[in-house]
Every structure is written in C-alpha cells, then in structure tokens.
Tab-separated table of C-alpha atoms and ligand atoms in Angstrom:
chain	number	residue	atom	x	y	z
A	1	UNK	CA	159.881	205.008	-58.803
A	2	UNK	CA	158.538	204.959	-62.348
A	3	UNK	CA	156.258	201.920	-62.829
A	4	UNK	CA	155.748	199.740	-65.896
A	5	UNK	CA	152.443	201.270	-66.921
A	6	UNK	CA	151.177	204.806	-66.496
A	7	UNK	CA	147.861	206.306	-67.488
A	8	UNK	CA	147.761	210.094	-67.872
A	9	UNK	CA	144.322	211.734	-67.812
A	10	UNK	CA	144.540	214.963	-69.812
A	11	UNK	CA	146.548	216.140	-72.805
A	12	UNK	CA	147.132	219.768	-71.849
A	13	UNK	CA	150.534	221.176	-70.922
A	14	UNK	CA	150.839	219.030	-67.789
A	15	UNK	CA	149.762	215.775	-69.463
A	16	UNK	CA	151.583	216.099	-72.795
A	17	UNK	CA	154.758	217.369	-71.201
A	18	UNK	CA	154.725	214.398	-68.807
A	19	UNK	CA	154.117	211.979	-71.682
A	20	UNK	CA	157.099	213.420	-73.572
A	21	UNK	CA	159.339	213.196	-70.503
A	22	UNK	CA	158.317	209.578	-69.893
A	23	UNK	CA	158.717	208.759	-73.590
A	24	UNK	CA	162.243	210.176	-73.531
A	25	UNK	CA	163.424	208.868	-70.173
A	26	UNK	CA	161.492	205.609	-69.740
A	27	UNK	CA	161.112	203.921	-73.147
A	28	UNK	CA	160.015	200.693	-71.465
A	29	UNK	CA	157.169	202.247	-69.514
A	30	UNK	CA	153.807	201.878	-71.234
A	31	UNK	CA	152.223	205.341	-71.289
A	32	UNK	CA	148.543	205.866	-72.175
A	33	UNK	CA	147.345	209.467	-72.480
A	34	UNK	CA	143.572	209.821	-72.404
A	35	UNK	CA	141.724	212.974	-73.310
A	36	UNK	CA	138.096	213.784	-74.067
A	37	UNK	CA	139.257	215.177	-77.414
A	38	UNK	CA	142.271	215.048	-79.688
A	39	UNK	CA	144.871	217.788	-79.017
A	40	UNK	CA	144.898	220.657	-79.478
A	41	UNK	CA	141.814	220.287	-77.270
A	42	UNK	CA	139.423	223.048	-78.292
A	43	UNK	CA	138.214	223.896	-74.770
A	44	UNK	CA	141.372	222.906	-72.856
A	45	UNK	CA	143.055	225.672	-70.877
A	46	UNK	CA	146.281	225.046	-72.767
A	47	UNK	CA	144.735	225.875	-76.147
A	48	UNK	CA	144.096	229.415	-77.282
A	49	UNK	CA	145.248	231.893	-79.885
A	50	UNK	CA	147.888	233.179	-77.462
A	51	UNK	CA	149.613	232.443	-74.159
A	52	UNK	CA	152.203	234.800	-72.660
A	53	UNK	CA	155.737	233.595	-72.255
A	54	UNK	CA	157.299	235.880	-69.666
A	55	UNK	CA	160.112	235.801	-67.168
A	56	UNK	CA	159.441	238.651	-64.745
A	57	UNK	CA	158.342	236.658	-61.729
A	58	UNK	CA	158.930	238.104	-58.276
A	59	UNK	CA	159.639	234.597	-56.982
A	60	UNK	CA	163.227	233.768	-58.020
A	61	UNK	CA	162.395	230.068	-58.396
A	62	UNK	CA	159.621	230.678	-60.946
A	63	UNK	CA	161.750	233.401	-62.581
A	64	UNK	CA	164.563	230.927	-63.167
A	65	UNK	CA	162.242	228.164	-64.373
A	66	UNK	CA	160.502	230.637	-66.699
A	67	UNK	CA	163.818	231.726	-68.171
A	68	UNK	CA	164.910	228.124	-68.652
A	69	UNK	CA	161.589	227.313	-70.366
A	70	UNK	CA	161.716	230.394	-72.570
A	71	UNK	CA	165.223	229.483	-73.746
A	72	UNK	CA	164.063	225.974	-74.608
A	73	UNK	CA	161.030	227.309	-76.522
A	74	UNK	CA	163.175	229.802	-78.450
A	75	UNK	CA	165.618	227.075	-79.455
A	76	UNK	CA	163.030	224.440	-80.316
A	77	UNK	CA	162.543	224.401	-84.107
A	78	UNK	CA	159.078	222.828	-83.751
A	79	UNK	CA	157.616	225.594	-81.574
A	80	UNK	CA	159.889	228.638	-81.886
A	81	UNK	CA	158.141	229.754	-85.130
A	82	UNK	CA	154.982	230.211	-83.012
A	83	UNK	CA	156.683	232.450	-80.448
A	84	UNK	CA	156.360	236.204	-81.040
A	85	UNK	CA	158.727	238.276	-78.941
A	86	UNK	CA	156.610	241.425	-79.007
A	87	UNK	CA	157.279	242.456	-75.395
A	88	UNK	CA	154.904	242.754	-72.463
A	89	UNK	CA	153.849	246.016	-70.833
A	90	UNK	CA	152.643	246.106	-67.258
A	91	UNK	CA	150.703	249.196	-66.282
A	92	UNK	CA	148.866	250.343	-63.160
A	93	UNK	CA	146.996	253.394	-61.966
A	94	UNK	CA	149.945	254.852	-60.052
A	95	UNK	CA	148.318	254.326	-56.631
A	96	UNK	CA	149.815	252.697	-53.541
A	97	UNK	CA	147.835	249.481	-53.180
A	98	UNK	CA	148.775	245.821	-53.755
A	99	UNK	CA	148.847	246.358	-57.528
A	100	UNK	CA	151.599	248.922	-57.041
A	101	UNK	CA	153.587	246.319	-55.070
A	102	UNK	CA	153.047	243.698	-57.765
A	103	UNK	CA	154.073	246.199	-60.458
A	104	UNK	CA	157.232	247.235	-58.580
A	105	UNK	CA	158.204	243.606	-57.949
A	106	UNK	CA	157.606	242.790	-61.603
A	107	UNK	CA	159.754	245.725	-62.698
A	108	UNK	CA	162.593	244.626	-60.408
A	109	UNK	CA	162.345	241.081	-61.776
A	110	UNK	CA	162.304	242.402	-65.356
A	111	UNK	CA	165.446	244.439	-64.678
A	112	UNK	CA	167.156	241.399	-63.204
A	113	UNK	CA	166.181	239.241	-66.187
A	114	UNK	CA	167.598	241.901	-68.538
A	115	UNK	CA	170.874	242.619	-66.748
A	116	UNK	CA	173.339	243.786	-69.365
A	117	UNK	CA	170.494	244.501	-71.826
A	118	UNK	CA	168.884	247.736	-70.581
A	119	UNK	CA	167.616	248.442	-74.121
A	120	UNK	CA	165.085	245.656	-73.699
A	121	UNK	CA	163.192	247.730	-71.116
A	122	UNK	CA	161.124	250.866	-71.545
A	123	UNK	CA	159.442	252.952	-68.825
A	124	UNK	CA	156.350	255.165	-68.868
A	125	UNK	CA	155.703	257.780	-66.196
A	126	UNK	CA	152.499	259.383	-67.427
A	127	UNK	CA	149.210	258.412	-69.046
A	128	UNK	CA	150.452	260.097	-72.244
A	129	UNK	CA	153.529	257.871	-72.340
A	130	UNK	CA	151.508	254.705	-71.660
A	131	UNK	CA	149.015	255.627	-74.384
A	132	UNK	CA	151.774	256.391	-76.902
A	133	UNK	CA	153.395	253.003	-76.183
A	134	UNK	CA	150.330	251.463	-77.866
A	135	UNK	CA	149.260	254.042	-80.414
A	136	UNK	CA	152.516	255.711	-81.451
A	137	UNK	CA	154.307	258.962	-80.674
A	138	UNK	CA	151.681	261.266	-82.198
A	139	UNK	CA	148.696	259.847	-80.312
A	140	UNK	CA	146.870	261.823	-77.610
A	141	UNK	CA	145.266	259.916	-74.718
A	142	UNK	CA	141.528	260.189	-74.192
A	143	UNK	CA	140.568	262.616	-71.431
A	144	UNK	CA	138.829	259.971	-69.316
A	145	UNK	CA	141.916	257.762	-69.146
A	146	UNK	CA	142.706	257.733	-65.438
A	147	UNK	CA	143.920	254.223	-64.695
A	148	UNK	CA	146.806	253.814	-67.163
A	149	UNK	CA	149.388	256.056	-65.544
A	150	UNK	CA	152.623	254.162	-64.993
A	151	UNK	CA	154.187	251.281	-66.833
A	152	UNK	CA	157.135	249.409	-68.224
A	153	UNK	CA	157.666	247.123	-71.190
A	154	UNK	CA	159.919	244.090	-71.086
A	155	UNK	CA	160.845	243.195	-74.658
A	156	UNK	CA	162.238	239.827	-73.608
A	157	UNK	CA	158.659	238.571	-73.156
A	158	UNK	CA	156.147	237.691	-75.813
A	159	UNK	CA	153.326	235.362	-76.738
A	160	UNK	CA	153.095	231.949	-78.303
A	161	UNK	CA	150.357	230.553	-80.517
A	162	UNK	CA	149.044	228.109	-77.953
A	163	UNK	CA	147.028	226.082	-80.429
A	164	UNK	CA	149.760	225.493	-83.002
A	165	UNK	CA	152.369	224.759	-80.364
A	166	UNK	CA	150.126	222.291	-78.489
A	167	UNK	CA	149.675	220.503	-81.802
A	168	UNK	CA	153.470	220.397	-82.192
A	169	UNK	CA	153.947	218.976	-78.682
A	170	UNK	CA	151.220	216.394	-79.363
A	171	UNK	CA	152.979	215.329	-82.580
A	172	UNK	CA	156.209	215.022	-80.604
A	173	UNK	CA	154.620	212.882	-77.886
A	174	UNK	CA	153.205	210.527	-80.552
A	175	UNK	CA	156.722	209.882	-81.897
A	176	UNK	CA	157.617	207.855	-78.802
A	177	UNK	CA	156.869	204.179	-79.371
A	178	UNK	CA	155.776	203.685	-75.765
A	179	UNK	CA	153.248	206.557	-75.745
A	180	UNK	CA	149.721	206.030	-77.076
A	181	UNK	CA	146.686	208.320	-77.063
A	182	UNK	CA	143.008	207.509	-76.540
A	183	UNK	CA	140.284	210.082	-77.128
A	184	UNK	CA	137.447	209.268	-74.761
A	185	UNK	CA	136.263	210.715	-71.509
A	186	UNK	CA	137.445	209.047	-68.310
A	187	UNK	CA	134.479	208.311	-66.076
A	188	UNK	CA	136.449	207.483	-62.951
A	189	UNK	CA	139.594	206.017	-61.498
A	190	UNK	CA	139.264	202.289	-60.754
A	191	UNK	CA	140.375	201.068	-57.321
A	192	UNK	CA	141.133	197.559	-56.093
A	193	UNK	CA	137.993	196.247	-54.338
A	194	UNK	CA	137.595	197.633	-50.831
A	195	UNK	CA	140.695	199.815	-51.100
A	196	UNK	CA	141.982	203.208	-52.240
A	197	UNK	CA	144.652	201.629	-54.443
A	198	UNK	CA	144.266	202.712	-58.070
A	199	UNK	CA	144.370	199.991	-60.709
A	200	UNK	CA	143.558	202.068	-63.776
A	201	UNK	CA	140.660	204.041	-65.185
A	202	UNK	CA	137.130	203.426	-66.443
A	203	UNK	CA	136.055	205.255	-69.578
A	204	UNK	CA	132.527	206.562	-70.130
A	205	UNK	CA	131.861	203.724	-72.612
A	206	UNK	CA	132.403	201.279	-69.731
A	207	UNK	CA	135.769	199.936	-70.906
A	208	UNK	CA	138.734	199.985	-68.539
A	209	UNK	CA	142.452	200.595	-68.894
A	210	UNK	CA	144.755	199.058	-66.334
A	211	UNK	CA	147.762	201.023	-65.067
A	212	UNK	CA	150.169	200.870	-62.138
A	213	UNK	CA	149.967	204.647	-61.794
A	214	UNK	CA	147.243	207.120	-62.747
A	215	UNK	CA	148.361	210.710	-63.312
A	216	UNK	CA	145.548	213.224	-63.004
A	217	UNK	CA	146.448	216.086	-65.361
A	218	UNK	CA	142.878	217.008	-66.199
A	219	UNK	CA	143.228	220.714	-65.417
A	220	UNK	CA	139.960	222.374	-64.389
A	221	UNK	CA	138.171	219.021	-64.744
A	222	UNK	CA	140.427	217.241	-62.208
A	223	UNK	CA	138.110	218.015	-59.275
A	224	UNK	CA	135.573	215.424	-60.458
A	225	UNK	CA	138.146	212.636	-60.689
A	226	UNK	CA	139.739	213.178	-57.262
A	227	UNK	CA	138.790	215.183	-54.201
A	228	UNK	CA	140.682	218.484	-54.437
A	229	UNK	CA	138.643	220.364	-51.861
A	230	UNK	CA	140.735	223.238	-50.487
A	231	UNK	CA	143.527	222.518	-52.977
A	232	UNK	CA	142.258	223.457	-56.449
A	233	UNK	CA	139.172	225.452	-57.424
A	234	UNK	CA	137.914	225.659	-60.987
A	235	UNK	CA	136.607	228.894	-62.412
A	236	UNK	CA	136.450	230.638	-65.772
A	237	UNK	CA	137.569	234.052	-66.933
A	238	UNK	CA	136.276	236.074	-69.827
A	239	UNK	CA	138.082	236.368	-73.155
A	240	UNK	CA	136.933	238.259	-76.266
A	241	UNK	CA	138.229	238.836	-79.780
A	242	UNK	CA	137.738	241.759	-82.164
A	243	UNK	CA	138.343	241.667	-85.883
A	244	UNK	CA	140.756	244.407	-86.958
A	245	UNK	CA	141.429	245.856	-90.396
A	246	UNK	CA	144.734	245.644	-92.236
A	247	UNK	CA	145.317	249.348	-91.439
A	248	UNK	CA	144.701	248.708	-87.754
A	249	UNK	CA	147.064	245.738	-87.830
A	250	UNK	CA	149.736	248.086	-89.142
A	251	UNK	CA	148.831	250.817	-86.656
A	252	UNK	CA	149.028	248.519	-83.609
A	253	UNK	CA	151.494	246.045	-85.062
A	254	UNK	CA	154.309	247.134	-82.776
A	255	UNK	CA	152.348	247.251	-79.521
A	256	UNK	CA	153.399	244.944	-76.712
A	257	UNK	CA	150.970	242.680	-74.850
A	258	UNK	CA	149.550	245.212	-72.413
A	259	UNK	CA	148.235	244.367	-68.962
A	260	UNK	CA	146.710	246.836	-66.555
A	261	UNK	CA	147.257	245.316	-63.120
A	262	UNK	CA	144.808	247.722	-61.451
A	263	UNK	CA	141.911	246.778	-63.733
A	264	UNK	CA	142.931	243.218	-64.661
A	265	UNK	CA	142.665	243.686	-68.429
A	266	UNK	CA	145.106	242.015	-70.763
A	267	UNK	CA	145.335	243.225	-74.399
A	268	UNK	CA	147.219	241.412	-77.122
A	269	UNK	CA	148.662	242.943	-80.269
A	270	UNK	CA	146.922	242.089	-83.547
A	271	UNK	CA	147.451	238.466	-84.548
A	272	UNK	CA	145.845	236.803	-87.576
A	273	UNK	CA	143.551	239.788	-88.089
A	274	UNK	CA	142.257	239.829	-84.506
A	275	UNK	CA	142.903	241.537	-81.200
A	276	UNK	CA	142.285	239.441	-78.122
A	277	UNK	CA	141.478	240.838	-74.707
A	278	UNK	CA	140.744	239.194	-71.409
A	279	UNK	CA	140.254	240.193	-67.819
A	280	UNK	CA	141.769	238.484	-64.817
A	281	UNK	CA	138.439	238.845	-63.046
A	282	UNK	CA	137.261	236.860	-59.999
A	283	UNK	CA	135.518	234.887	-62.746
A	284	UNK	CA	132.636	232.455	-62.889
A	285	UNK	CA	131.904	229.078	-61.323
A	286	UNK	CA	129.604	226.235	-62.305
A	287	UNK	CA	128.557	224.558	-59.092
A	288	UNK	CA	127.373	220.950	-59.058
A	289	UNK	CA	127.206	217.962	-56.735
A	290	UNK	CA	129.067	214.815	-57.789
A	291	UNK	CA	129.597	211.427	-56.144
A	292	UNK	CA	132.680	211.470	-53.951
A	293	UNK	CA	135.540	210.157	-56.122
A	294	UNK	CA	137.304	208.759	-53.049
A	295	UNK	CA	136.053	205.136	-52.796
A	296	UNK	CA	136.276	205.285	-49.002
A	297	UNK	CA	133.963	208.302	-48.741
A	298	UNK	CA	130.198	208.284	-49.143
A	299	UNK	CA	129.141	211.919	-48.973
A	300	UNK	CA	128.678	213.796	-52.263
A	301	UNK	CA	131.140	216.506	-53.198
A	302	UNK	CA	130.260	220.050	-54.261
A	303	UNK	CA	132.540	221.258	-57.022
A	304	UNK	CA	132.747	223.911	-59.709
A	305	UNK	CA	133.083	222.101	-63.045
A	306	UNK	CA	133.847	223.470	-66.526
A	307	UNK	CA	130.943	224.432	-68.767
A	308	UNK	CA	132.473	225.062	-72.188
A	309	UNK	CA	131.780	225.524	-75.887
A	310	UNK	CA	131.858	221.767	-76.385
A	311	UNK	CA	128.502	221.264	-74.628
A	312	UNK	CA	127.325	224.890	-74.763
A	313	UNK	CA	128.447	226.228	-78.144
A	314	UNK	CA	126.304	229.361	-77.923
A	315	UNK	CA	127.544	230.578	-74.520
A	316	UNK	CA	128.614	234.230	-74.552
A	317	UNK	CA	130.413	236.145	-71.811
A	318	UNK	CA	128.195	237.791	-69.142
A	319	UNK	CA	127.161	241.428	-69.356
A	320	UNK	CA	129.367	242.556	-66.458
A	321	UNK	CA	132.405	241.037	-68.182
A	322	UNK	CA	131.574	242.841	-71.415
A	323	UNK	CA	131.007	246.128	-69.557
A	324	UNK	CA	134.348	245.886	-67.746
A	325	UNK	CA	136.255	245.091	-70.949
A	326	UNK	CA	134.595	247.979	-72.803
A	327	UNK	CA	135.170	250.413	-69.934
A	328	UNK	CA	138.889	249.600	-70.109
A	329	UNK	CA	138.977	249.821	-73.877
A	330	UNK	CA	137.283	253.233	-73.822
A	331	UNK	CA	140.316	254.481	-71.919
A	332	UNK	CA	143.121	252.766	-73.779
A	333	UNK	CA	141.842	251.551	-77.179
A	334	UNK	CA	138.790	253.720	-77.826
A	335	UNK	CA	138.464	252.507	-81.426
A	336	UNK	CA	137.499	249.065	-80.080
A	337	UNK	CA	135.305	250.142	-77.169
A	338	UNK	CA	132.026	250.023	-79.101
A	339	UNK	CA	132.990	247.470	-81.756
A	340	UNK	CA	131.030	244.188	-81.559
A	341	UNK	CA	133.033	241.201	-80.352
A	342	UNK	CA	133.805	238.737	-83.111
A	343	UNK	CA	133.686	235.866	-80.574
A	344	UNK	CA	134.008	235.327	-76.857
A	345	UNK	CA	134.999	232.496	-74.575
A	346	UNK	CA	134.876	231.541	-70.930
A	347	UNK	CA	138.291	230.043	-70.355
A	348	UNK	CA	138.411	227.570	-67.447
A	349	UNK	CA	141.341	227.230	-65.132
A	350	UNK	CA	142.154	225.556	-61.864
A	351	UNK	CA	143.472	227.768	-59.122
A	352	UNK	CA	145.337	226.842	-55.962
A	353	UNK	CA	145.289	229.180	-52.950
A	354	UNK	CA	148.987	230.050	-53.350
A	355	UNK	CA	149.069	229.903	-57.189
A	356	UNK	CA	151.705	227.177	-56.839
A	357	UNK	CA	151.122	224.047	-58.940
A	358	UNK	CA	150.354	220.592	-57.530
A	359	UNK	CA	152.793	217.807	-58.355
A	360	UNK	CA	152.236	215.263	-55.618
A	361	UNK	CA	150.566	211.958	-54.777
A	362	UNK	CA	147.021	212.347	-53.553
A	363	UNK	CA	147.319	211.802	-49.800
A	364	UNK	CA	144.104	209.737	-49.495
A	365	UNK	CA	144.802	207.472	-52.472
A	366	UNK	CA	147.457	205.026	-53.605
A	367	UNK	CA	148.886	205.142	-57.118
A	368	UNK	CA	147.305	208.511	-57.990
A	369	UNK	CA	149.656	211.342	-58.863
A	370	UNK	CA	148.384	214.895	-59.356
A	371	UNK	CA	149.932	217.144	-62.010
A	372	UNK	CA	147.674	220.155	-62.096
A	373	UNK	CA	146.832	223.441	-60.336
A	374	UNK	CA	148.107	225.584	-63.225
A	375	UNK	CA	146.614	228.710	-61.574
A	376	UNK	CA	146.617	230.822	-64.751
A	377	UNK	CA	150.386	230.751	-65.276
A	378	UNK	CA	151.566	227.195	-66.075
A	379	UNK	CA	151.631	227.244	-69.879
A	380	UNK	CA	155.056	228.839	-70.198
A	381	UNK	CA	156.622	225.975	-68.230
A	382	UNK	CA	155.538	223.298	-70.740
A	383	UNK	CA	159.138	222.433	-71.756
A	384	UNK	CA	160.066	221.506	-68.185
A	385	UNK	CA	156.839	220.502	-66.387
A	386	UNK	CA	156.973	216.866	-67.494
A	387	UNK	CA	160.582	216.470	-66.420
A	388	UNK	CA	159.655	217.850	-63.001
A	389	UNK	CA	156.807	215.315	-62.747
A	390	UNK	CA	159.168	212.464	-63.650
A	391	UNK	CA	161.839	213.813	-61.255
A	392	UNK	CA	159.137	213.702	-58.577
A	393	UNK	CA	158.278	210.094	-59.440
A	394	UNK	CA	161.961	209.190	-59.173
A	395	UNK	CA	162.177	210.909	-55.760
A	396	UNK	CA	164.648	213.398	-57.252
A	397	UNK	CA	162.653	216.614	-57.435
A	398	UNK	CA	164.533	219.486	-55.732
A	399	UNK	CA	163.307	219.876	-52.151
A	400	UNK	CA	162.120	223.480	-52.650
A	401	UNK	CA	160.000	222.548	-55.662
A	402	UNK	CA	158.704	219.433	-53.917
A	403	UNK	CA	157.481	221.528	-50.981
A	404	UNK	CA	156.173	224.334	-53.148
A	405	UNK	CA	154.152	221.966	-55.345
A	406	UNK	CA	152.991	219.660	-52.566
A	407	UNK	CA	149.357	218.938	-51.712
A	408	UNK	CA	150.047	219.958	-48.102
A	409	UNK	CA	151.329	223.415	-49.113
A	410	UNK	CA	147.924	224.172	-50.606
A	411	UNK	CA	146.196	223.434	-47.309
A	412	UNK	CA	148.660	225.607	-45.373
A	413	UNK	CA	149.268	228.637	-47.589
A	414	UNK	CA	146.248	230.817	-48.248
A	415	UNK	CA	148.013	233.849	-49.729
A	416	UNK	CA	148.296	234.070	-53.505
A	417	UNK	CA	151.960	234.583	-54.412
A	418	UNK	CA	151.041	237.088	-57.132
A	419	UNK	CA	152.370	234.992	-60.027
A	420	UNK	CA	149.167	235.536	-62.030
A	421	UNK	CA	147.033	237.784	-59.842
A	422	UNK	CA	143.259	237.990	-60.289
A	423	UNK	CA	140.957	240.841	-59.279
A	424	UNK	CA	139.526	240.657	-55.768
A	425	UNK	CA	136.089	239.162	-55.285
A	426	UNK	CA	134.186	235.902	-55.478
A	427	UNK	CA	133.315	234.094	-58.706
A	428	UNK	CA	129.710	234.432	-59.848
A	429	UNK	CA	127.484	231.452	-60.665
A	430	UNK	CA	127.833	231.177	-64.438
A	431	UNK	CA	124.381	229.748	-65.172
A	432	UNK	CA	122.820	232.839	-63.610
A	433	UNK	CA	124.697	235.330	-65.785
A	434	UNK	CA	125.841	233.564	-68.971
A	435	UNK	CA	124.332	234.905	-72.209
A	436	UNK	CA	123.561	233.469	-75.641
A	437	UNK	CA	125.745	234.344	-78.596
A	438	UNK	CA	123.937	237.325	-80.212
A	439	UNK	CA	123.954	235.867	-83.751
B	501	FAD	C1	142.429	232.994	-69.824
B	501	FAD	C2	143.731	232.336	-69.408
B	501	FAD	C3	144.923	232.922	-69.752
B	501	FAD	C4	146.133	232.311	-69.404
B	501	FAD	N1	147.290	232.908	-69.779
B	501	FAD	C5	148.456	232.300	-69.535
B	501	FAD	C6	149.647	232.874	-70.015
B	501	FAD	O1	149.609	233.915	-70.654
B	501	FAD	N2	150.814	232.236	-69.763
B	501	FAD	C7	150.856	231.064	-69.043
B	501	FAD	O2	151.955	230.559	-68.815
B	501	FAD	N3	149.727	230.479	-68.590
B	501	FAD	C8	148.529	231.061	-68.826
B	501	FAD	N4	147.375	230.509	-68.397
B	501	FAD	C9	147.432	229.260	-67.651
B	501	FAD	C10	147.659	228.021	-68.503
B	501	FAD	O3	146.969	228.113	-69.733
B	501	FAD	C11	147.210	226.801	-67.690
B	501	FAD	O4	147.831	226.823	-66.417
B	501	FAD	C12	147.559	225.503	-68.375
B	501	FAD	O5	147.227	225.526	-69.729
B	501	FAD	C13	146.822	224.369	-67.669
B	501	FAD	O6	147.108	223.165	-68.336
B	501	FAD	P1	146.495	221.796	-67.869
B	501	FAD	O7	147.258	220.738	-68.559
B	501	FAD	O8	146.428	221.754	-66.385
B	501	FAD	O9	144.968	221.856	-68.305
B	501	FAD	P2	144.257	221.651	-69.728
B	501	FAD	O10	145.021	222.244	-70.819
B	501	FAD	O11	142.852	222.087	-69.556
B	501	FAD	O12	144.316	220.088	-69.926
B	501	FAD	C14	143.471	219.209	-69.246
B	501	FAD	C15	142.940	218.206	-70.239
B	501	FAD	O13	142.261	217.174	-69.529
B	501	FAD	C16	141.220	216.715	-70.334
B	501	FAD	N5	140.224	216.050	-69.489
B	501	FAD	C17	139.570	216.609	-68.456
B	501	FAD	N6	138.764	215.698	-67.872
B	501	FAD	C18	138.908	214.557	-68.569
B	501	FAD	C19	138.329	213.281	-68.472
B	501	FAD	N7	137.445	212.968	-67.508
B	501	FAD	N8	138.690	212.336	-69.367
B	501	FAD	C20	139.592	212.609	-70.344
B	501	FAD	N9	140.189	213.824	-70.465
B	501	FAD	C21	139.841	214.775	-69.594
B	501	FAD	C22	140.671	217.977	-70.984
B	501	FAD	O14	139.962	217.674	-72.162
B	501	FAD	C23	141.938	218.785	-71.218
B	501	FAD	O15	142.428	218.637	-72.533
B	501	FAD	C24	146.140	231.090	-68.691
B	501	FAD	C25	144.928	230.508	-68.328
B	501	FAD	C26	143.734	231.113	-68.684
B	501	FAD	C27	142.442	230.467	-68.304
C-alpha cells in the first residue's frame, strides 16, 4: 500500500527514481526527498563522469532489466544526449579460473543480446589483437603485456555522463507537484515512543519531518540510519583521471570501455579531455562505532561509513591502488603509466553478499523501506528502479524480483552472482593508507 506521506532519504539513483515513480503514479502522496546536498550530489555513488550502461549479464533477469533500461535511456530526450554507445570490451588473461568463467558467461550473454546483429560484436584471440582494439591496427603490444590475452567488444554497450543525467533526473523529479526536496543531513529515523514504528525523520538541525513511510535510499551511508549488518557493507574503490591531449583524444577516440576481469581495471575512452580508470579492488573501509539505530537495541554498532571529498577534500588514493593502476597501464596504455594523475577519488558503494539489491521492509522496524544495496551495478537500472520500489509497496512486484531483492536473501546467499565482480581480498582500513593530494 502506498501511504499519504513518504520521506525518501537519499537522492541517488534509488531515491530519485522512486520519487519520479511516486510523482507519476501517486500524485496525491506527499513525497519529501532529503539529501545532504543538492543533486547531482558530488560524493554520491550515482554521480561521476561516467557510468557503464551494459546488457551482458549472465543472469537472464538482470539482462532483461538492463535491456529494458537501456532502451528507455536511449529513447529519453532528456538523458539520451549523455549516453555514448562506444562499446565495452571485456578482457582476461586467458587462464582457467573464475575470471574465465565470468568472461565466457559475459560473452554468451552479449551474443544473446545481439542476436541478429553479429556485427555489434568483435573478438580478440591474442594480446596483439586486444592491444590493437585500443591503439589501432598498426600498434604493437608492449613485451611485458601478459594479462590482456583474450577479449570481446559488445558495441551495444556504452557509458553515460552520470553527473549530467542525474541532474536531468533531478529536474524531472522536481516537476511533480507532490515531490519536494530538502537539502540537509538526516540525523536519524524517528520512532513512536517505546516502539519500532517509524513516524518520520530528524534532521541534524533538530527539526523533524513526519511521514507514514520512510524509504532509506542513502546508498553507502544507509548503514548508519538502519542496522544492515550482514546485508550491506560499505567500502570504496579507487578511481583516477588523466588529462589527455587533443592528439591522444583522436588516437584513442574509438576505443571501447575496456575492462580486464583478471586484474580488475576499467579504462574509459577519452571524454572531455580526460581518461578515467578505476579498479574493482577489494577496496577500503572506514570503520567506526555508532549508536544502534534500532530503538529497541542498546549495543553500539560497528560499521564502515563513507569518508569522502566533502569532509576530506585533500584525500588521495592509497599507494597500492596507484601502483596497481600503473602496473596495468604499463601493459595496455604505456603512454599513461608514468603520467601524473590529474585527480583521484575514493568512490563509496554498498555491497550485498550476492550483489542483488535490497528492496524490502526492514524486518525489525515498521514503516521503514530499504531501497539500496546497489553493489556496484545499479546505476543502469535508474529508469526502472523506482517503479520496482512502488510495485513492491503495492504488493505487485514480481515474485522472482521480490525474493531476489529481499532482506532475507542477503542473509542466506553468500556467493556473489558476478554481476559486478570485485577482486578477491578484504578491504583495507582507509585511514591507515589514505594519502594527501600531492599539490
Ligand atoms: C566506482 C564505481 C563504479 C560504478 N560503475 C557502475 C557502472 O558502470 N554501471 C552501473 O550500473 N553501476 C555502477 N556503479 C554502481 C552505481 O553507481 C550504484 O549502485 C548507484 O549509484 C547507487 O545509488 P544509490 O542511490 O544507492 O546511492 P547514492 O547515489 O550514493 O545516493 C545516496 C544518497 O543519500 C544521501 N545521504 C546519505 N546519508 C544521508 C543522510 N543521513 N541524510 C541525507 N542524505 C543522505 C547521499 O548524499 C547520497 O546522495 C558503480 C559504483 C562505483 C562505486
């Protein structure tokens, strides 16, 4: 059931998409979206120069949802200008480990998504062919390149400018008369005295906003507002940008987004005079103790909580992150391997054990709906996420999605489904390894 008043904490893809769906489908419901900052939120996971829009999921449910979302994005005049269908290459070292399985499954999914359009796929069977896919037919791979041996490109995929398009979605949400935005930090959810029934939220300035339903769509920050122990873990991964010359933009202008599954690196083609790279590393955590957000529980909660440019503007990615990026670049884009980074970022995300999202009521609380757990792959679903949240509220979400995105699934399923795989290992404590911006 959709109540008369809803408060959404967070204006990233989950929150804004839900606000739009409620604005469209429930014009009489009063919707208040609260964020720390006005969208596009500078340190939100949904905001960046680029986010990949791809369809080659092994899981047929995500594959279908991704295709549906991509079609909507491509036909949406407000965001389609920000989508660049440059293709995505997936490469691995040619071995026989789990990355080979993920690569093979991705290739099968890409072929399925391109049935009838074989020209949209290209295959590479040697390190020379992989290298030439980036640098052109005349290029010779560097001798040390040993981990870029097999690949394919799916030209259906591409990237979207995730800052400009979040601004467009924000402008759209504001058009609905029943949707309003407030830019302040939520301190906590307010519960009826002596109960776990939510009545609204308290902001850090002490003011309160009453609501029949509170939707927690606060991404990596959600773990402080509700207990998500065992369900969502927040961590950050390293991102870096290089400035490139006009000549280099021309030279690499036709390259696809290139991901090496075996090493975790993700390279984007030049965009606005920059090349972005990131690594799907085990990442970094920022451990702290907070009061238990469940009013019925006394013991403090240990969480990992985002530390971002907003409070730490001079943070710079750790040395091991830089070394790993440069080691990869030396093999595949040697011209960048020794170039200073123009800027870097630790991008926070919230990960569930299975990489499935969470769209479910919190089992210990009343009137608190979770819309989070993006697990490094939720952006592309922005056109449909909000409708799925509202379907859930109406009790109409398809049974498979309801199970897949349930709170309980996260406590049962410990195996990552490979939708956005990260390198093996444990996150490091950020405060022990973070560096200061060199200039
Ligand atoms: C490096 C990286 C690369 C990625 N690449 C891709 C990709 O290529 N394709 C893809 O589909 N997905 C990708 N993802 C995943 C995708 O970006 C996320 O799943 C998605 O953006 C998460 O959205 P969200 O709404 O949950 O979180 P966010 O966008 O972080 O939104 C949460 C919002 O809540 C607000 N908030 C938090 N706490 C409070 C509070 N107490 N009071 C008020 N407001 C609060 C924050 O300010 C923030 O704006 C990537 C993620 C990362 C980290």
